[in-house]
């Protein structure tokens, strides 16, 4: 795991490692968020900024010896800039085995049928 | 078909620079593969506890073995699935198989080890082998 860590009060703030790739369906993101269950994932889009957040309580090493709580709260956050072609309303997300998967579908170009007048 | 590179003037350093960049990239990925998953081990009372962050490892893809004072974690990390018809934009995760062997400070009671892997977080309870637990020696008074 190749994550970057900082602190936010009591919580550890982690920038998770991600794989990102593009197919004809859109852009796929896989983020490493160990300890995060599906209900603790939040995916938001603000203007062109995609934010993938996850919260977890990880077991804290040596908690008892230090007189600390058994778990430590962790906040994962990774942000990406979306292209104009991204369909922000159709984003799908799922979480399993500590991986959060997000699909940002490509916008289907709107097709308009232009009636041709006869005469 | 000609690519842009073929049309540009020949630069004798280009091949060397490309080789260097590829070497660096290879060395980086090799480094993370050798490093393996992040593992913490600490003592709690008589026993040891282990926490490993294993995102992308399913419980059925992880093997934990204990032999005396040696603990081995062997598993497979689910890779993103290289896009055959797409293209990579960013690739930061390590995929494939890994193995870590740790030398513990004392032998473990292998039958009593408890392991759980939930949402990519592995927790192990490693009780100290009974034979290794400190024993109180009765001091006999001499008359």
PDB file of C-alpha atoms in Angstrom:
ATOM      1  CA  UNK A   1       0.000   0.000   0.000  1.00  0.00           C
ATOM      2  CA  UNK A   2       1.329   3.342  -1.042  1.00  0.00           C
ATOM      3  CA  UNK A   3      -0.673   5.880   0.955  1.00  0.00           C
ATOM      4  CA  UNK A   4       0.179   9.327   2.311  1.00  0.00           C
ATOM      5  CA  UNK A   5      -0.818  10.122   5.900  1.00  0.00           C
ATOM      6  CA  UNK A   6      -1.461  13.325   7.830  1.00  0.00           C
ATOM      7  CA  UNK A   7      -3.456  14.055  10.986  1.00  0.00           C
ATOM      8  CA  UNK A   8      -6.779  15.749  11.554  1.00  0.00           C
ATOM      9  CA  UNK A   9      -7.239  16.046  15.293  1.00  0.00           C
ATOM     10  CA  UNK A  10      -7.612  12.527  16.619  1.00  0.00           C
ATOM     11  CA  UNK A  11      -8.177  11.029  13.154  1.00  0.00           C
ATOM     12  CA  UNK A  12      -5.512   9.952  10.729  1.00  0.00           C
ATOM     13  CA  UNK A  13      -6.141  11.465   7.302  1.00  0.00           C
ATOM     14  CA  UNK A  14      -4.960   9.175   4.542  1.00  0.00           C
ATOM     15  CA  UNK A  15      -4.588   9.839   0.825  1.00  0.00           C
ATOM     16  CA  UNK A  16      -5.076   6.335  -0.545  1.00  0.00           C
ATOM     17  CA  UNK A  17      -3.237   4.753  -3.460  1.00  0.00           C
ATOM     18  CA  UNK A  18      -5.428   4.538  -6.563  1.00  0.00           C
ATOM     19  CA  UNK A  19      -5.500   2.824  -9.919  1.00  0.00           C
ATOM     20  CA  UNK A  20      -7.263   4.834 -12.604  1.00  0.00           C
ATOM     21  CA  UNK A  21      -7.968   3.684 -16.121  1.00  0.00           C
ATOM     22  CA  UNK A  22     -10.201   4.625 -18.993  1.00  0.00           C
ATOM     23  CA  UNK A  23     -12.349   2.417 -21.189  1.00  0.00           C
ATOM     24  CA  UNK A  24     -15.168   3.101 -23.624  1.00  0.00           C
ATOM     25  CA  UNK A  25     -17.586   2.986 -20.622  1.00  0.00           C
ATOM     26  CA  UNK A  26     -15.813   5.798 -18.802  1.00  0.00           C
ATOM     27  CA  UNK A  27     -13.157   6.272 -16.136  1.00  0.00           C
ATOM     28  CA  UNK A  28     -12.643   3.550 -13.503  1.00  0.00           C
ATOM     29  CA  UNK A  29     -11.052   4.282 -10.116  1.00  0.00           C
ATOM     30  CA  UNK A  30      -9.985   1.704  -7.531  1.00  0.00           C
ATOM     31  CA  UNK A  31      -8.930   3.234  -4.191  1.00  0.00           C
ATOM     32  CA  UNK A  32      -7.283   1.309  -1.345  1.00  0.00           C
ATOM     33  CA  UNK A  33      -9.309   2.012   1.792  1.00  0.00           C
ATOM     34  CA  UNK A  34      -8.732  -0.830   4.255  1.00  0.00           C
ATOM     35  CA  UNK A  35     -11.359  -1.036   6.987  1.00  0.00           C
ATOM     36  CA  UNK A  36     -14.010   0.822   4.978  1.00  0.00           C
ATOM     37  CA  UNK A  37     -17.391  -0.821   4.461  1.00  0.00           C
ATOM     38  CA  UNK A  38     -19.828   0.181   1.719  1.00  0.00           C
ATOM     39  CA  UNK A  39     -21.961   2.320   4.069  1.00  0.00           C
ATOM     40  CA  UNK A  40     -18.950   4.445   5.030  1.00  0.00           C
ATOM     41  CA  UNK A  41     -18.114   5.535   1.483  1.00  0.00           C
ATOM     42  CA  UNK A  42     -19.141   8.935   0.180  1.00  0.00           C
ATOM     43  CA  UNK A  43     -18.635   9.962  -3.426  1.00  0.00           C
ATOM     44  CA  UNK A  44     -19.393  13.573  -4.306  1.00  0.00           C
ATOM     45  CA  UNK A  45     -18.946  15.807  -7.323  1.00  0.00           C
ATOM     46  CA  UNK A  46     -18.627  19.553  -6.933  1.00  0.00           C
ATOM     47  CA  UNK A  47     -18.233  21.322 -10.251  1.00  0.00           C
ATOM     48  CA  UNK A  48     -15.544  19.194 -11.892  1.00  0.00           C
ATOM     49  CA  UNK A  49     -14.002  17.815  -8.673  1.00  0.00           C
ATOM     50  CA  UNK A  50     -14.684  14.172  -7.840  1.00  0.00           C
ATOM     51  CA  UNK A  51     -14.140  13.361  -4.145  1.00  0.00           C
ATOM     52  CA  UNK A  52     -13.995   9.788  -2.855  1.00  0.00           C
ATOM     53  CA  UNK A  53     -14.216   9.629   0.944  1.00  0.00           C
ATOM     54  CA  UNK A  54     -14.184   6.687   3.296  1.00  0.00           C
ATOM     55  CA  UNK A  55     -14.239   6.358   7.067  1.00  0.00           C
ATOM     56  CA  UNK A  56     -12.945   3.455   9.104  1.00  0.00           C
ATOM     57  CA  UNK A  57     -11.991   2.495  12.631  1.00  0.00           C
ATOM     58  CA  UNK A  58      -8.703   0.613  12.468  1.00  0.00           C
ATOM     59  CA  UNK A  59      -7.264  -1.393  15.357  1.00  0.00           C
ATOM     60  CA  UNK A  60      -4.640   0.767  17.066  1.00  0.00           C
ATOM     61  CA  UNK A  61      -1.297  -0.943  17.584  1.00  0.00           C
ATOM     62  CA  UNK A  62      -0.190  -1.114  21.199  1.00  0.00           C
ATOM     63  CA  UNK A  63      -3.348   0.666  22.384  1.00  0.00           C
ATOM     64  CA  UNK A  64      -3.543  -0.970  25.800  1.00  0.00           C
ATOM     65  CA  UNK A  65       0.098  -0.314  26.655  1.00  0.00           C
ATOM     66  CA  UNK A  66      -0.370   3.372  25.828  1.00  0.00           C
ATOM     67  CA  UNK A  67      -3.723   3.591  27.600  1.00  0.00           C
ATOM     68  CA  UNK A  68      -5.463   4.591  24.364  1.00  0.00           C
ATOM     69  CA  UNK A  69      -8.716   3.459  22.739  1.00  0.00           C
ATOM     70  CA  UNK A  70      -8.536   0.119  20.926  1.00  0.00           C
ATOM     71  CA  UNK A  71      -9.234   1.699  17.534  1.00  0.00           C
ATOM     72  CA  UNK A  72      -8.113   4.797  15.699  1.00  0.00           C
ATOM     73  CA  UNK A  73     -10.419   6.708  13.325  1.00  0.00           C
ATOM     74  CA  UNK A  74      -9.150   7.008   9.771  1.00  0.00           C
ATOM     75  CA  UNK A  75     -10.443   9.358   7.087  1.00  0.00           C
ATOM     76  CA  UNK A  76      -9.559   8.512   3.516  1.00  0.00           C
ATOM     77  CA  UNK A  77      -9.883  11.184   0.846  1.00  0.00           C
ATOM     78  CA  UNK A  78      -8.848  11.220  -2.791  1.00  0.00           C
ATOM     79  CA  UNK A  79      -9.861  13.815  -5.337  1.00  0.00           C
ATOM     80  CA  UNK A  80      -9.718  13.879  -9.124  1.00  0.00           C
ATOM     81  CA  UNK A  81     -10.576  16.480 -11.692  1.00  0.00           C
ATOM     82  CA  UNK A  82     -13.247  15.283 -14.106  1.00  0.00           C
ATOM     83  CA  UNK A  83     -13.223  15.884 -17.824  1.00  0.00           C
ATOM     84  CA  UNK A  84     -16.132  17.617 -19.574  1.00  0.00           C
ATOM     85  CA  UNK A  85     -17.189  14.256 -20.981  1.00  0.00           C
ATOM     86  CA  UNK A  86     -17.850  12.778 -17.485  1.00  0.00           C
ATOM     87  CA  UNK A  87     -21.470  12.063 -16.577  1.00  0.00           C
ATOM     88  CA  UNK A  88     -21.481  13.151 -12.924  1.00  0.00           C
ATOM     89  CA  UNK A  89     -25.127  12.133 -12.458  1.00  0.00           C
ATOM     90  CA  UNK A  90     -24.467   8.499 -13.347  1.00  0.00           C
ATOM     91  CA  UNK A  91     -21.439   7.774 -11.115  1.00  0.00           C
ATOM     92  CA  UNK A  92     -21.471   4.306  -9.521  1.00  0.00           C
ATOM     93  CA  UNK A  93     -19.517   3.256  -6.441  1.00  0.00           C
ATOM     94  CA  UNK A  94     -19.044   0.027  -4.494  1.00  0.00           C
ATOM     95  CA  UNK A  95     -16.776  -1.252  -1.731  1.00  0.00           C
ATOM     96  CA  UNK A  96     -15.431  -4.728  -1.009  1.00  0.00           C
ATOM     97  CA  UNK A  97     -12.386  -6.173   0.753  1.00  0.00           C
ATOM     98  CA  UNK A  98     -11.002  -2.712   1.521  1.00  0.00           C
ATOM     99  CA  UNK A  99     -11.191  -1.502  -2.085  1.00  0.00           C
ATOM    100  CA  UNK A 100     -13.550   1.232  -3.232  1.00  0.00           C
ATOM    101  CA  UNK A 101     -14.477   1.102  -6.908  1.00  0.00           C
ATOM    102  CA  UNK A 102     -15.906   4.082  -8.726  1.00  0.00           C
ATOM    103  CA  UNK A 103     -17.065   4.274 -12.335  1.00  0.00           C
ATOM    104  CA  UNK A 104     -17.489   7.693 -13.872  1.00  0.00           C
ATOM    105  CA  UNK A 105     -19.452   6.998 -17.065  1.00  0.00           C
ATOM    106  CA  UNK A 106     -18.872   8.915 -20.240  1.00  0.00           C
ATOM    107  CA  UNK A 107     -21.693  11.251 -21.272  1.00  0.00           C
ATOM    108  CA  UNK A 108     -23.691   9.911 -24.175  1.00  0.00           C
ATOM    109  CA  UNK A 109     -23.864  12.731 -26.686  1.00  0.00           C
ATOM    110  CA  UNK A 110     -27.452  13.951 -26.874  1.00  0.00           C
ATOM    111  CA  UNK A 111     -29.046  13.065 -30.179  1.00  0.00           C
ATOM    112  CA  UNK A 112     -31.825  15.171 -31.582  1.00  0.00           C
ATOM    113  CA  UNK A 113     -33.896  14.148 -34.487  1.00  0.00           C
ATOM    114  CA  UNK A 114     -34.445  17.065 -36.804  1.00  0.00           C
ATOM    115  CA  UNK A 115     -37.684  16.756 -38.692  1.00  0.00           C
ATOM    116  CA  UNK A 116     -37.290  17.432 -42.374  1.00  0.00           C
ATOM    117  CA  UNK A 117     -40.122  19.409 -43.780  1.00  0.00           C
ATOM    118  CA  UNK A 118     -41.527  18.122 -47.035  1.00  0.00           C
ATOM    119  CA  UNK A 119     -42.622  20.532 -49.647  1.00  0.00           C
TER     120      UNK A 119
ATOM    121  CA  UNK B   1       2.776   3.992 -40.098  1.00  0.00           C
ATOM    122  CA  UNK B   2       5.237   6.606 -38.873  1.00  0.00           C
ATOM    123  CA  UNK B   3       5.074   7.903 -35.345  1.00  0.00           C
ATOM    124  CA  UNK B   4       6.120  11.412 -34.395  1.00  0.00           C
ATOM    125  CA  UNK B   5       9.300  10.058 -32.843  1.00  0.00           C
ATOM    126  CA  UNK B   6      10.491   8.642 -36.161  1.00  0.00           C
ATOM    127  CA  UNK B   7       9.977  11.964 -37.868  1.00  0.00           C
ATOM    128  CA  UNK B   8      11.942  13.978 -35.305  1.00  0.00           C
ATOM    129  CA  UNK B   9      15.738  14.319 -35.652  1.00  0.00           C
ATOM    130  CA  UNK B  10      17.731  11.476 -34.097  1.00  0.00           C
ATOM    131  CA  UNK B  11      18.798  12.206 -30.555  1.00  0.00           C
ATOM    132  CA  UNK B  12      21.514   9.839 -29.341  1.00  0.00           C
ATOM    133  CA  UNK B  13      20.561  10.458 -25.685  1.00  0.00           C
ATOM    134  CA  UNK B  14      16.895   9.646 -26.167  1.00  0.00           C
ATOM    135  CA  UNK B  15      17.354   5.863 -26.000  1.00  0.00           C
ATOM    136  CA  UNK B  16      19.493   6.223 -22.883  1.00  0.00           C
ATOM    137  CA  UNK B  17      16.968   8.546 -21.242  1.00  0.00           C
ATOM    138  CA  UNK B  18      14.121   6.178 -22.042  1.00  0.00           C
ATOM    139  CA  UNK B  19      16.110   3.235 -20.666  1.00  0.00           C
ATOM    140  CA  UNK B  20      16.840   5.204 -17.487  1.00  0.00           C
ATOM    141  CA  UNK B  21      13.139   6.136 -17.039  1.00  0.00           C
ATOM    142  CA  UNK B  22      12.068   2.518 -17.541  1.00  0.00           C
ATOM    143  CA  UNK B  23      14.726   1.314 -15.105  1.00  0.00           C
ATOM    144  CA  UNK B  24      13.551   3.816 -12.480  1.00  0.00           C
ATOM    145  CA  UNK B  25       9.936   2.756 -12.965  1.00  0.00           C
ATOM    146  CA  UNK B  26      10.893  -0.918 -12.709  1.00  0.00           C
ATOM    147  CA  UNK B  27      12.972  -0.296  -9.585  1.00  0.00           C
ATOM    148  CA  UNK B  28      10.067   1.554  -7.952  1.00  0.00           C
ATOM    149  CA  UNK B  29       7.539  -1.211  -8.586  1.00  0.00           C
ATOM    150  CA  UNK B  30      10.074  -3.830  -7.488  1.00  0.00           C
ATOM    151  CA  UNK B  31      10.650  -1.813  -4.316  1.00  0.00           C
ATOM    152  CA  UNK B  32       6.967  -1.764  -3.381  1.00  0.00           C
ATOM    153  CA  UNK B  33       6.628  -5.477  -4.206  1.00  0.00           C
ATOM    154  CA  UNK B  34       9.543  -6.317  -1.938  1.00  0.00           C
ATOM    155  CA  UNK B  35       8.211  -4.102   0.804  1.00  0.00           C
ATOM    156  CA  UNK B  36       4.841  -5.879   0.735  1.00  0.00           C
ATOM    157  CA  UNK B  37       1.889  -4.986   2.919  1.00  0.00           C
ATOM    158  CA  UNK B  38       2.093  -2.710   5.935  1.00  0.00           C
ATOM    159  CA  UNK B  39       2.293  -4.784   9.143  1.00  0.00           C
ATOM    160  CA  UNK B  40       2.301  -3.809  12.836  1.00  0.00           C
ATOM    161  CA  UNK B  41       3.098  -6.283  15.610  1.00  0.00           C
ATOM    162  CA  UNK B  42       2.920  -5.494  19.323  1.00  0.00           C
ATOM    163  CA  UNK B  43       2.795  -7.320  22.626  1.00  0.00           C
ATOM    164  CA  UNK B  44      -0.305  -7.435  24.763  1.00  0.00           C
ATOM    165  CA  UNK B  45       0.180  -9.129  28.096  1.00  0.00           C
ATOM    166  CA  UNK B  46       1.863 -12.448  27.425  1.00  0.00           C
ATOM    167  CA  UNK B  47       0.745 -12.559  23.803  1.00  0.00           C
ATOM    168  CA  UNK B  48       1.346 -10.776  20.516  1.00  0.00           C
ATOM    169  CA  UNK B  49      -1.086  -8.923  18.285  1.00  0.00           C
ATOM    170  CA  UNK B  50      -0.657  -8.233  14.570  1.00  0.00           C
ATOM    171  CA  UNK B  51      -2.447  -5.791  12.311  1.00  0.00           C
ATOM    172  CA  UNK B  52      -1.861  -5.806   8.578  1.00  0.00           C
ATOM    173  CA  UNK B  53      -3.514  -3.574   6.000  1.00  0.00           C
ATOM    174  CA  UNK B  54      -4.348  -5.826   3.053  1.00  0.00           C
ATOM    175  CA  UNK B  55      -6.748  -3.940   0.773  1.00  0.00           C
ATOM    176  CA  UNK B  56      -7.790  -6.135  -2.139  1.00  0.00           C
ATOM    177  CA  UNK B  57      -7.047  -9.436  -0.363  1.00  0.00           C
ATOM    178  CA  UNK B  58     -10.026 -11.757   0.039  1.00  0.00           C
ATOM    179  CA  UNK B  59     -10.045 -14.084   3.082  1.00  0.00           C
ATOM    180  CA  UNK B  60      -9.861 -17.118   0.762  1.00  0.00           C
ATOM    181  CA  UNK B  61      -6.720 -15.677  -0.863  1.00  0.00           C
ATOM    182  CA  UNK B  62      -4.751 -15.328   2.385  1.00  0.00           C
ATOM    183  CA  UNK B  63      -2.704 -18.014   4.110  1.00  0.00           C
ATOM    184  CA  UNK B  64      -1.303 -17.533   7.599  1.00  0.00           C
ATOM    185  CA  UNK B  65       1.187 -20.102   8.872  1.00  0.00           C
ATOM    186  CA  UNK B  66       2.954 -20.290  12.203  1.00  0.00           C
ATOM    187  CA  UNK B  67       5.949 -22.477  12.859  1.00  0.00           C
ATOM    188  CA  UNK B  68       7.547 -21.946  16.249  1.00  0.00           C
ATOM    189  CA  UNK B  69       8.517 -18.281  16.337  1.00  0.00           C
ATOM    190  CA  UNK B  70       8.108 -17.704  12.607  1.00  0.00           C
ATOM    191  CA  UNK B  71       4.959 -16.250  11.132  1.00  0.00           C
ATOM    192  CA  UNK B  72       4.337 -16.207   7.388  1.00  0.00           C
ATOM    193  CA  UNK B  73       1.645 -14.278   5.537  1.00  0.00           C
ATOM    194  CA  UNK B  74       1.134 -15.372   1.964  1.00  0.00           C
ATOM    195  CA  UNK B  75      -1.591 -14.015  -0.270  1.00  0.00           C
ATOM    196  CA  UNK B  76      -2.790 -12.538  -3.488  1.00  0.00           C
ATOM    197  CA  UNK B  77      -3.778  -8.910  -3.893  1.00  0.00           C
ATOM    198  CA  UNK B  78      -6.568  -8.395  -6.365  1.00  0.00           C
ATOM    199  CA  UNK B  79      -5.209  -6.220  -9.143  1.00  0.00           C
ATOM    200  CA  UNK B  80      -7.405  -3.710 -10.915  1.00  0.00           C
ATOM    201  CA  UNK B  81      -7.588  -5.958 -13.934  1.00  0.00           C
ATOM    202  CA  UNK B  82      -5.386  -4.497 -16.638  1.00  0.00           C
ATOM    203  CA  UNK B  83      -7.644  -2.840 -19.135  1.00  0.00           C
ATOM    204  CA  UNK B  84      -7.308  -4.753 -22.382  1.00  0.00           C
ATOM    205  CA  UNK B  85      -9.333  -2.264 -24.341  1.00  0.00           C
ATOM    206  CA  UNK B  86      -8.618   0.826 -22.242  1.00  0.00           C
ATOM    207  CA  UNK B  87      -5.602   2.789 -21.112  1.00  0.00           C
ATOM    208  CA  UNK B  88      -4.011   3.445 -17.749  1.00  0.00           C
ATOM    209  CA  UNK B  89      -4.251   6.966 -16.397  1.00  0.00           C
ATOM    210  CA  UNK B  90      -2.642   6.260 -13.020  1.00  0.00           C
ATOM    211  CA  UNK B  91      -1.280   3.082 -11.513  1.00  0.00           C
ATOM    212  CA  UNK B  92      -0.273   3.244  -7.852  1.00  0.00           C
ATOM    213  CA  UNK B  93      -1.487  -0.053  -6.406  1.00  0.00           C
ATOM    214  CA  UNK B  94       0.528  -3.198  -6.028  1.00  0.00           C
ATOM    215  CA  UNK B  95      -1.130  -6.344  -7.322  1.00  0.00           C
ATOM    216  CA  UNK B  96      -0.280 -10.020  -7.475  1.00  0.00           C
ATOM    217  CA  UNK B  97       1.104 -12.351  -4.851  1.00  0.00           C
ATOM    218  CA  UNK B  98       3.129 -11.425  -1.776  1.00  0.00           C
ATOM    219  CA  UNK B  99       4.845 -13.242   1.056  1.00  0.00           C
ATOM    220  CA  UNK B 100       6.168 -11.888   4.351  1.00  0.00           C
ATOM    221  CA  UNK B 101       7.885 -13.959   7.015  1.00  0.00           C
ATOM    222  CA  UNK B 102       8.334 -12.399  10.436  1.00  0.00           C
ATOM    223  CA  UNK B 103      10.606 -13.590  13.197  1.00  0.00           C
ATOM    224  CA  UNK B 104       8.645 -13.223  16.429  1.00  0.00           C
ATOM    225  CA  UNK B 105      10.266 -12.782  19.851  1.00  0.00           C
ATOM    226  CA  UNK B 106       8.955 -16.142  21.065  1.00  0.00           C
ATOM    227  CA  UNK B 107       7.213 -19.322  19.858  1.00  0.00           C
ATOM    228  CA  UNK B 108       3.466 -19.167  19.283  1.00  0.00           C
ATOM    229  CA  UNK B 109       0.772 -21.668  20.264  1.00  0.00           C
ATOM    230  CA  UNK B 110      -0.200 -22.341  16.643  1.00  0.00           C
ATOM    231  CA  UNK B 111      -3.490 -24.093  17.469  1.00  0.00           C
ATOM    232  CA  UNK B 112      -4.720 -21.112  19.467  1.00  0.00           C
ATOM    233  CA  UNK B 113      -4.019 -18.381  16.890  1.00  0.00           C
ATOM    234  CA  UNK B 114      -7.099 -16.328  16.031  1.00  0.00           C
ATOM    235  CA  UNK B 115      -7.240 -14.600  12.639  1.00  0.00           C
ATOM    236  CA  UNK B 116      -9.834 -12.357  11.051  1.00  0.00           C
ATOM    237  CA  UNK B 117      -9.697 -10.409   7.800  1.00  0.00           C
ATOM    238  CA  UNK B 118     -12.499  -7.868   7.452  1.00  0.00           C
ATOM    239  CA  UNK B 119     -12.660  -5.151   4.780  1.00  0.00           C
ATOM    240  CA  UNK B 120      -8.976  -5.622   4.000  1.00  0.00           C
ATOM    241  CA  UNK B 121      -7.747  -5.397   7.623  1.00  0.00           C
ATOM    242  CA  UNK B 122      -6.110  -8.495   9.095  1.00  0.00           C
ATOM    243  CA  UNK B 123      -6.009  -8.969  12.860  1.00  0.00           C
ATOM    244  CA  UNK B 124      -4.131 -11.818  14.491  1.00  0.00           C
ATOM    245  CA  UNK B 125      -4.047 -12.892  18.119  1.00  0.00           C
ATOM    246  CA  UNK B 126      -0.854 -14.818  18.676  1.00  0.00           C
ATOM    247  CA  UNK B 127      -0.717 -16.506  22.106  1.00  0.00           C
ATOM    248  CA  UNK B 128       2.676 -17.338  23.496  1.00  0.00           C
ATOM    249  CA  UNK B 129       3.424 -21.060  23.534  1.00  0.00           C
ATOM    250  CA  UNK B 130       2.824 -22.500  27.002  1.00  0.00           C
ATOM    251  CA  UNK B 131       6.347 -23.932  27.102  1.00  0.00           C
ATOM    252  CA  UNK B 132       7.730 -20.414  26.567  1.00  0.00           C
ATOM    253  CA  UNK B 133       5.686 -18.672  29.234  1.00  0.00           C
ATOM    254  CA  UNK B 134       7.682 -17.477  32.211  1.00  0.00           C
ATOM    255  CA  UNK B 135       7.444 -19.988  35.033  1.00  0.00           C
ATOM    256  CA  UNK B 136       7.756 -19.270  38.692  1.00  0.00           C
ATOM    257  CA  UNK B 137      10.500 -21.300  40.257  1.00  0.00           C
ATOM    258  CA  UNK B 138       9.899 -22.286  43.809  1.00  0.00           C
ATOM    259  CA  UNK B 139      12.903 -21.476  45.895  1.00  0.00           C
ATOM    260  CA  UNK B 140      13.458 -24.078  48.511  1.00  0.00           C
ATOM    261  CA  UNK B 141      14.701 -22.986  51.849  1.00  0.00           C
ATOM    262  CA  UNK B 142      17.728 -24.882  53.041  1.00  0.00           C
ATOM    263  CA  UNK B 143      17.765 -26.022  56.579  1.00  0.00           C
TER     264      UNK B 143
END
